[in-house]
Amino acid sequence: MPHDRLLDLLNAKVDTLTTAGTRKGLERVTRAVVPPADGKGPRFLLEGHGDRPFLRMNANSYLGLSFTADLIAAEEQAVRAYGTGPGAVRFISGTWTPHVALEQRLAAFHGREAAMIFSSAYATVMGLLPQLITPQTAVISDALNHNCIINAIRLSEPGEKRIYAHLAMDELERHLREASGACRRAIVVTDGIFSMRGDHAPLDRILALAKKYDRDYPENVLVVVDDSHGVGAFGKTGRGTEEVTASGPCDLLVATLGKAFGVNGGYVAGNRTFVDYLRETAPFYIYSNPITPGEAAAAVKAVDIVDSARGHDMLAHLRAMTRRFEQGLVDLGWETIPGEHPVVPLMVRNTPKTTQLVAHLFESGVLATGLGFPVVPKGDEEIRFQISADHTPADIDEALAAVRAFAG
């Protein structure tokens, strides 16, 4: 059957993305990893670029755990015991011992009663929020929340959807106060770490406001936090934004196994009743295969490493490399957003210049992500660098040297 008219329409839509500057384009393919040597961290070989090594500063692997022998051995052992795939969704026959062990370990790590794993953190948020949002619910969301939160709210039918300016606690309080007259329930939802900027939500203040207005809502005020970029990478023990802000536990904590923990999958941790309810209602959990038993076993090992003296040393090194790079940018006269999180934005504030600098970095053997208008507002154009615990001082200095050599 011909599809010429539809294909013409789809081609036109792709062309529109190209014109707008929002098309992602071709994906670079990593074909090999060169192990650390001579005081430098791992290097990456890309398809089409021969044996030229690249320094990776555009990955969420904040601790470099995906290359550690411990995780690889744990996954290999589980694959030999349980096979390469779960075989079914979990309520049919897809739950294996490593899945249960991982959920118990995550609950203990976060000091929660229970946890449940999903195929990704994106699926976790998409599966969670619509099951808690009713036509009598006010959803109150930070303006810079991740796309998964935005789409989960779109998938729901809240009584009211309210957006507060980024980190504006006065606006959040106003929304909580105003919505109480019309809604029985309120859900305040926020990223823990905002992935494009590396700044974090003031969870201590958010939880205090939720407590202040909780009595005004017959079905309570819930605080849901997606700390996918924070857990495992932020705080002295890697417990993320809750640890850094000393906020105490939010009601439902979403995080990922695919960033600092170096594996795959997402999860939510919280009260056992919440988790039991979500197991029965969240379609992204019920109707989708879980991560493999091997991935679950590797993730248990990753949590064990983070929750140990070894992990704390890795986190201390990560903070040191972040400070080194951040200070280096400042010394070179560039603007950044200061903070301890290993996302370090270089604020270029000009789209063409951002594009030029990303191209220069690539030619210098450094992989970094440029964000230009209209992906970010005009004037907020940036290059997002991501530091990893497998970066060395020599790596940081190499990246800074590449920035220094830019003549744009």
Coordinates of C-alpha atoms in Angstrom, one line a residue:
M1 CA 0.0 0.0 0.0
P2 CA 1.5 3.4 -0.9
H3 CA 2.0 6.0 1.9
D4 CA 3.1 8.9 -0.3
R5 CA 0.7 11.5 1.2
L6 CA 1.4 10.6 4.8
L7 CA 5.2 10.4 4.1
D8 CA 5.1 13.8 2.5
L9 CA 3.4 15.1 5.7
L10 CA 5.9 13.5 8.0
N11 CA 8.9 14.8 5.9
A12 CA 7.4 18.3 6.2
K13 CA 7.2 18.0 10.0
V14 CA 10.8 16.8 10.2
D15 CA 11.8 19.7 7.9
T16 CA 10.0 22.1 10.3
L17 CA 12.1 20.8 13.2
T18 CA 15.3 21.4 11.1
T19 CA 14.2 24.9 10.3
A20 CA 13.4 25.6 14.0
G21 CA 16.7 24.2 15.1
T22 CA 15.2 21.6 17.4
R23 CA 15.9 18.5 15.3
K24 CA 18.3 16.1 17.2
G25 CA 19.7 14.8 14.0
L26 CA 21.9 11.8 13.7
E27 CA 23.0 10.0 16.8
R28 CA 26.7 9.5 17.4
V29 CA 27.6 5.8 17.8
T30 CA 30.1 4.8 20.4
R31 CA 32.0 1.7 19.0
A32 CA 34.6 1.1 21.8
V33 CA 35.8 2.3 25.1
V34 CA 39.5 2.8 25.9
P35 CA 40.2 2.0 29.5
P36 CA 41.8 4.6 31.8
A37 CA 45.6 5.0 31.5
D38 CA 48.4 7.4 32.1
G39 CA 46.5 9.5 34.6
K40 CA 43.5 9.9 32.3
G41 CA 40.0 8.4 32.6
P42 CA 38.3 6.3 29.9
R43 CA 38.2 7.6 26.3
F44 CA 35.5 6.8 23.7
L45 CA 35.8 5.8 20.1
L46 CA 33.0 6.9 17.7
E47 CA 31.9 5.4 14.4
G48 CA 33.3 7.4 11.5
H49 CA 36.1 8.9 13.5
G50 CA 38.7 6.2 13.4
D51 CA 40.8 5.6 16.5
R52 CA 40.6 9.2 17.7
P53 CA 39.7 9.1 21.4
F54 CA 37.1 11.5 22.9
L55 CA 36.7 12.7 26.4
R56 CA 33.1 12.2 27.4
M57 CA 31.5 15.1 29.3
N58 CA 27.9 14.6 28.2
A59 CA 26.9 11.4 30.1
N60 CA 24.7 10.9 33.1
S61 CA 27.1 8.2 34.4
Y62 CA 28.2 10.4 37.3
L63 CA 30.1 7.7 39.1
G64 CA 31.4 5.7 36.2
L65 CA 29.9 2.5 37.7
S66 CA 28.8 0.9 34.5
F67 CA 32.5 0.0 33.8
T68 CA 33.3 -1.4 37.2
A69 CA 34.2 -5.1 37.5
D70 CA 31.8 -5.5 40.5
L71 CA 28.7 -4.6 38.5
I72 CA 29.7 -6.5 35.4
A73 CA 30.3 -9.6 37.5
A74 CA 27.0 -9.3 39.4
E75 CA 25.1 -9.0 36.1
E76 CA 27.0 -11.9 34.5
Q77 CA 26.3 -14.1 37.4
A78 CA 22.6 -13.3 37.4
V79 CA 22.3 -13.8 33.6
R80 CA 23.7 -17.3 34.0
A81 CA 21.3 -18.0 36.8
Y82 CA 18.1 -16.4 35.4
G83 CA 18.7 -15.8 31.7
T84 CA 18.8 -12.6 29.7
G85 CA 15.2 -11.5 30.0
P86 CA 12.3 -11.5 32.5
G87 CA 10.0 -13.5 30.2
A88 CA 6.8 -11.6 31.0
V89 CA 5.3 -8.6 32.9
R90 CA 5.7 -9.0 36.6
F91 CA 2.2 -10.1 37.7
I92 CA 2.3 -13.0 35.2
S93 CA 5.7 -14.5 35.6
G94 CA 8.2 -11.7 35.3
T95 CA 9.2 -11.2 38.9
W96 CA 12.6 -12.8 39.9
T97 CA 14.5 -12.9 43.1
P98 CA 16.9 -10.0 42.0
H99 CA 13.8 -7.7 41.4
V100 CA 12.6 -8.3 45.0
A101 CA 16.1 -7.9 46.4
L102 CA 16.6 -4.6 44.5
E103 CA 13.3 -3.1 45.7
Q104 CA 14.1 -4.0 49.3
R105 CA 17.6 -2.5 49.0
L106 CA 16.3 0.7 47.5
A107 CA 13.7 1.1 50.2
A108 CA 16.4 0.6 52.8
F109 CA 18.8 3.0 51.1
H110 CA 16.2 5.8 51.1
G111 CA 14.7 5.0 54.5
R112 CA 11.3 4.1 53.1
E113 CA 8.9 1.3 53.8
A114 CA 8.8 0.1 50.2
A115 CA 10.0 0.6 46.6
M116 CA 9.0 -0.6 43.2
I117 CA 11.0 -0.6 40.0
F118 CA 9.8 0.4 36.5
S119 CA 11.5 0.1 33.1
S120 CA 12.8 3.7 33.4
A121 CA 12.3 6.8 35.5
Y122 CA 10.3 8.3 32.7
A123 CA 7.9 5.4 32.9
T124 CA 7.8 5.7 36.7
V125 CA 6.6 9.3 36.5
M126 CA 4.2 8.6 33.7
G127 CA 2.8 5.6 35.6
L128 CA 2.6 7.3 39.0
L129 CA 1.1 10.8 38.6
P130 CA -2.0 9.9 36.6
Q131 CA -2.9 7.3 39.3
L132 CA -2.8 10.0 42.0
I133 CA -4.4 12.9 40.1
T134 CA -8.2 13.2 40.2
P135 CA -10.7 15.8 38.9
Q136 CA -10.5 17.2 42.5
T137 CA -6.7 17.5 42.5
A138 CA -4.6 20.6 42.2
V139 CA -1.3 19.8 40.6
I140 CA 1.4 22.4 41.3
S141 CA 4.5 22.1 39.2
D142 CA 7.9 23.9 38.9
A143 CA 8.1 25.7 35.5
L144 CA 11.4 23.9 34.6
N145 CA 10.3 20.4 35.5
H146 CA 11.4 17.6 33.3
N147 CA 9.4 16.5 30.2
C148 CA 8.2 13.3 31.9
I149 CA 6.4 15.4 34.6
I150 CA 4.9 17.7 31.9
N151 CA 3.6 14.8 29.9
A152 CA 2.3 12.9 33.0
I153 CA 0.2 15.9 33.9
R154 CA -1.0 16.1 30.4
L155 CA -2.0 12.5 30.6
S156 CA -4.0 13.2 33.7
E157 CA -7.2 15.2 34.2
P158 CA -6.5 17.4 37.3
G159 CA -9.0 19.8 38.7
E160 CA -6.4 22.5 38.4
K161 CA -3.0 22.7 36.9
R162 CA -0.8 25.4 38.3
I163 CA 2.8 26.3 37.4
Y164 CA 5.1 28.3 39.7
A165 CA 8.2 30.2 38.4
H166 CA 11.4 28.2 38.8
L167 CA 12.1 27.8 42.5
A168 CA 9.7 30.6 43.4
M169 CA 8.4 29.5 46.8
D170 CA 6.2 32.6 47.2
E171 CA 4.3 31.5 44.1
L172 CA 4.1 27.9 45.3
E173 CA 2.6 29.1 48.6
R174 CA 0.1 31.3 46.7
H175 CA -1.0 28.4 44.6
L176 CA -1.4 26.1 47.6
R177 CA -3.5 28.8 49.4
E178 CA -5.7 29.6 46.4
A179 CA -6.4 26.0 45.2
S180 CA -7.6 24.8 48.6
G181 CA -11.1 26.2 48.1
A182 CA -11.8 24.2 45.0
C183 CA -9.7 21.0 45.3
R184 CA -9.7 18.1 47.8
R185 CA -6.1 17.1 47.1
A186 CA -2.9 18.9 46.1
I187 CA 0.2 17.4 44.6
V188 CA 3.3 19.4 44.5
V189 CA 5.7 17.9 41.9
T190 CA 9.3 19.0 41.3
D191 CA 12.6 17.8 40.0
G192 CA 15.2 17.4 42.7
I193 CA 18.0 18.4 40.4
F194 CA 17.1 20.4 37.3
S195 CA 19.1 18.6 34.7
M196 CA 19.9 21.5 32.3
R197 CA 21.2 23.8 35.1
G198 CA 22.4 21.6 37.9
D199 CA 20.5 23.6 40.5
H200 CA 18.2 22.0 43.0
A201 CA 14.8 22.4 44.5
P202 CA 14.6 23.7 48.1
L203 CA 12.9 20.6 49.3
D204 CA 13.0 21.7 53.0
R205 CA 10.9 24.8 52.1
I206 CA 8.6 22.8 49.8
L207 CA 7.9 20.2 52.5
A208 CA 7.3 23.0 55.1
L209 CA 4.8 24.6 52.8
A210 CA 3.1 21.3 52.2
K211 CA 2.8 20.7 55.9
K212 CA 1.5 24.2 56.5
Y213 CA -1.4 23.8 54.0
D214 CA -2.1 20.1 54.4
R215 CA -5.0 20.7 56.8
D216 CA -6.8 22.8 54.1
Y217 CA -7.1 19.8 51.8
P218 CA -9.4 16.9 52.9
E219 CA -7.2 14.4 50.9
N220 CA -3.8 16.0 52.0
V221 CA -1.0 17.7 50.2
L222 CA 1.5 15.2 48.6
V223 CA 5.0 16.1 47.5
V224 CA 6.4 14.1 44.6
V225 CA 10.1 14.5 43.7
D226 CA 11.9 13.2 40.7
D227 CA 15.5 13.2 41.8
S228 CA 16.9 11.1 39.0
H229 CA 20.0 13.4 38.5
G230 CA 20.5 13.7 42.3
V231 CA 20.4 10.3 43.8
G232 CA 23.8 8.7 43.7
A233 CA 25.5 11.9 42.6
F234 CA 24.5 14.6 45.1
G235 CA 25.2 14.7 48.8
K236 CA 28.0 13.2 50.9
T237 CA 26.3 9.8 50.9
G238 CA 24.6 10.1 47.5
R239 CA 21.1 10.3 48.8
G240 CA 20.4 13.3 46.6
T241 CA 18.5 16.5 47.2
E242 CA 16.8 15.3 50.3
E243 CA 20.2 14.9 51.9
V244 CA 21.6 18.2 50.7
T245 CA 18.6 20.2 51.9
A246 CA 18.1 18.2 55.1
S247 CA 14.4 18.2 54.2
G248 CA 13.4 14.8 55.5
P249 CA 11.6 12.4 53.2
C250 CA 9.1 13.6 50.5
D251 CA 6.0 11.5 50.1
L252 CA 7.0 9.8 46.9
L253 CA 10.6 9.8 45.6
V254 CA 11.3 8.9 42.0
A255 CA 14.8 8.2 40.8
T256 CA 16.7 6.2 38.2
L257 CA 19.1 3.3 38.1
G258 CA 20.4 4.5 34.7
K259 CA 22.5 7.6 35.8
A260 CA 24.7 7.5 38.8
F261 CA 24.0 3.8 39.5
G262 CA 25.2 3.0 36.0
V263 CA 22.6 0.3 35.1
N264 CA 19.0 0.7 33.7
G265 CA 15.5 1.3 35.0
G266 CA 13.6 3.6 37.3
Y267 CA 11.9 3.3 40.7
V268 CA 9.7 5.0 43.2
A269 CA 10.1 4.7 47.0
G270 CA 7.6 5.7 49.7
N271 CA 4.9 4.5 52.0
R272 CA 3.9 0.9 51.6
T273 CA 0.3 1.7 50.9
F274 CA 1.3 4.1 48.1
V275 CA 3.5 1.4 46.6
D276 CA 0.8 -1.4 46.9
Y277 CA -1.7 0.9 45.2
L278 CA 0.6 1.7 42.3
R279 CA 1.4 -2.0 41.8
E280 CA -2.3 -2.5 41.1
T281 CA -3.0 0.6 39.1
A282 CA 0.1 2.0 37.2
P283 CA -0.1 0.8 33.6
F284 CA 3.5 1.4 32.9
Y285 CA 4.3 -1.1 35.6
I286 CA 1.5 -3.6 35.0
Y287 CA 1.7 -3.9 31.3
S288 CA 5.4 -3.5 30.6
N289 CA 8.3 -5.9 31.2
P290 CA 10.6 -5.0 34.1
I291 CA 14.3 -4.6 33.8
T292 CA 16.2 -7.9 33.4
P293 CA 17.2 -9.9 36.4
G294 CA 20.8 -9.3 35.5
E295 CA 20.2 -5.5 35.5
A296 CA 18.5 -5.8 38.9
A297 CA 21.4 -7.7 40.3
A298 CA 23.9 -5.2 39.0
A299 CA 21.8 -2.4 40.5
V300 CA 21.9 -4.0 43.9
K301 CA 25.6 -4.0 43.7
A302 CA 25.7 -0.4 42.6
V303 CA 23.6 0.7 45.6
D304 CA 25.9 -1.3 47.9
I305 CA 28.9 0.5 46.4
V306 CA 27.4 3.9 46.8
D307 CA 26.3 3.1 50.3
S308 CA 29.9 2.3 51.4
A309 CA 33.2 4.0 52.3
R310 CA 34.3 3.3 48.7
G311 CA 31.2 5.1 47.3
H312 CA 31.6 8.0 49.7
D313 CA 35.2 8.4 48.4
M314 CA 34.0 8.4 44.8
L315 CA 31.4 11.1 45.7
A316 CA 34.1 13.2 47.3
H317 CA 36.3 12.9 44.2
L318 CA 33.3 13.8 42.1
R319 CA 32.7 17.0 44.1
A320 CA 36.4 17.8 43.8
M321 CA 36.4 17.4 40.0
T322 CA 33.2 19.5 39.8
R323 CA 34.8 22.3 41.8
R324 CA 38.0 22.1 39.7
F325 CA 36.1 22.4 36.4
E326 CA 33.6 25.1 37.7
Q327 CA 36.4 27.3 39.0
G328 CA 38.4 26.8 35.8
L329 CA 35.5 28.1 33.8
V330 CA 35.2 31.1 36.1
D331 CA 39.0 31.7 35.9
L332 CA 38.6 31.7 32.1
G333 CA 36.0 34.5 32.3
W334 CA 32.9 32.3 31.6
E335 CA 29.6 32.4 33.5
T336 CA 28.3 29.3 35.1
I337 CA 25.6 28.4 37.7
P338 CA 27.6 27.5 40.9
G339 CA 26.7 24.4 42.9
E340 CA 28.0 21.0 44.0
H341 CA 26.1 19.0 41.5
P342 CA 28.2 17.6 38.6
V343 CA 26.1 19.2 35.9
V344 CA 28.1 22.4 35.2
P345 CA 26.4 24.7 32.7
L346 CA 28.6 27.2 30.7
M347 CA 26.2 30.0 30.0
V348 CA 27.0 31.2 26.5
R349 CA 23.7 33.2 26.1
N350 CA 24.0 33.2 22.3
T351 CA 22.8 30.5 20.0
P352 CA 25.3 30.8 17.1
K353 CA 28.2 31.0 19.6
T354 CA 26.9 28.0 21.4
T355 CA 26.9 26.0 18.2
Q356 CA 30.4 27.2 17.3
L357 CA 31.8 26.3 20.8
V358 CA 30.2 22.8 20.7
A359 CA 31.8 22.2 17.3
H360 CA 35.2 23.5 18.6
L361 CA 35.0 21.2 21.6
F362 CA 34.2 18.2 19.3
E363 CA 37.2 19.0 17.1
S364 CA 39.3 19.2 20.3
G365 CA 38.1 15.7 21.3
V366 CA 35.6 16.8 24.0
L367 CA 32.0 15.6 24.0
A368 CA 29.5 18.1 25.5
T369 CA 25.9 19.1 24.9
G370 CA 24.9 22.5 23.5
L371 CA 21.5 23.9 24.2
G372 CA 20.4 26.8 22.0
F373 CA 17.2 28.7 21.3
P374 CA 14.4 27.5 21.0
V375 CA 15.3 24.5 23.1
V376 CA 16.1 27.0 25.9
P377 CA 14.8 30.6 26.1
K378 CA 16.7 33.2 24.1
G379 CA 19.5 34.5 26.3
D380 CA 19.8 31.2 28.3
E381 CA 21.8 29.3 25.7
E382 CA 24.4 27.1 27.3
I383 CA 26.7 24.1 27.0
R384 CA 26.0 21.5 29.6
F385 CA 29.1 19.7 30.9
Q386 CA 28.7 16.7 33.1
I387 CA 31.5 15.6 35.4
S388 CA 32.0 12.0 36.4
A389 CA 33.9 10.3 39.2
D390 CA 36.0 8.6 36.5
H391 CA 37.3 11.9 35.3
T392 CA 40.8 12.8 36.6
P393 CA 42.5 16.2 37.1
A394 CA 44.2 15.7 33.7
D395 CA 40.8 15.2 32.1
I396 CA 39.4 18.4 33.7
D397 CA 42.4 20.3 32.6
E398 CA 42.1 19.0 29.0
A399 CA 38.5 20.1 28.8
L400 CA 39.4 23.5 30.2
A401 CA 42.3 23.8 27.7
A402 CA 39.8 23.2 24.9
V403 CA 37.5 25.9 26.2
R404 CA 40.4 28.3 26.5
A405 CA 41.4 27.7 22.9
F406 CA 38.0 28.8 21.6
A407 CA 38.3 32.0 19.6
G408 CA 34.7 32.6 18.9

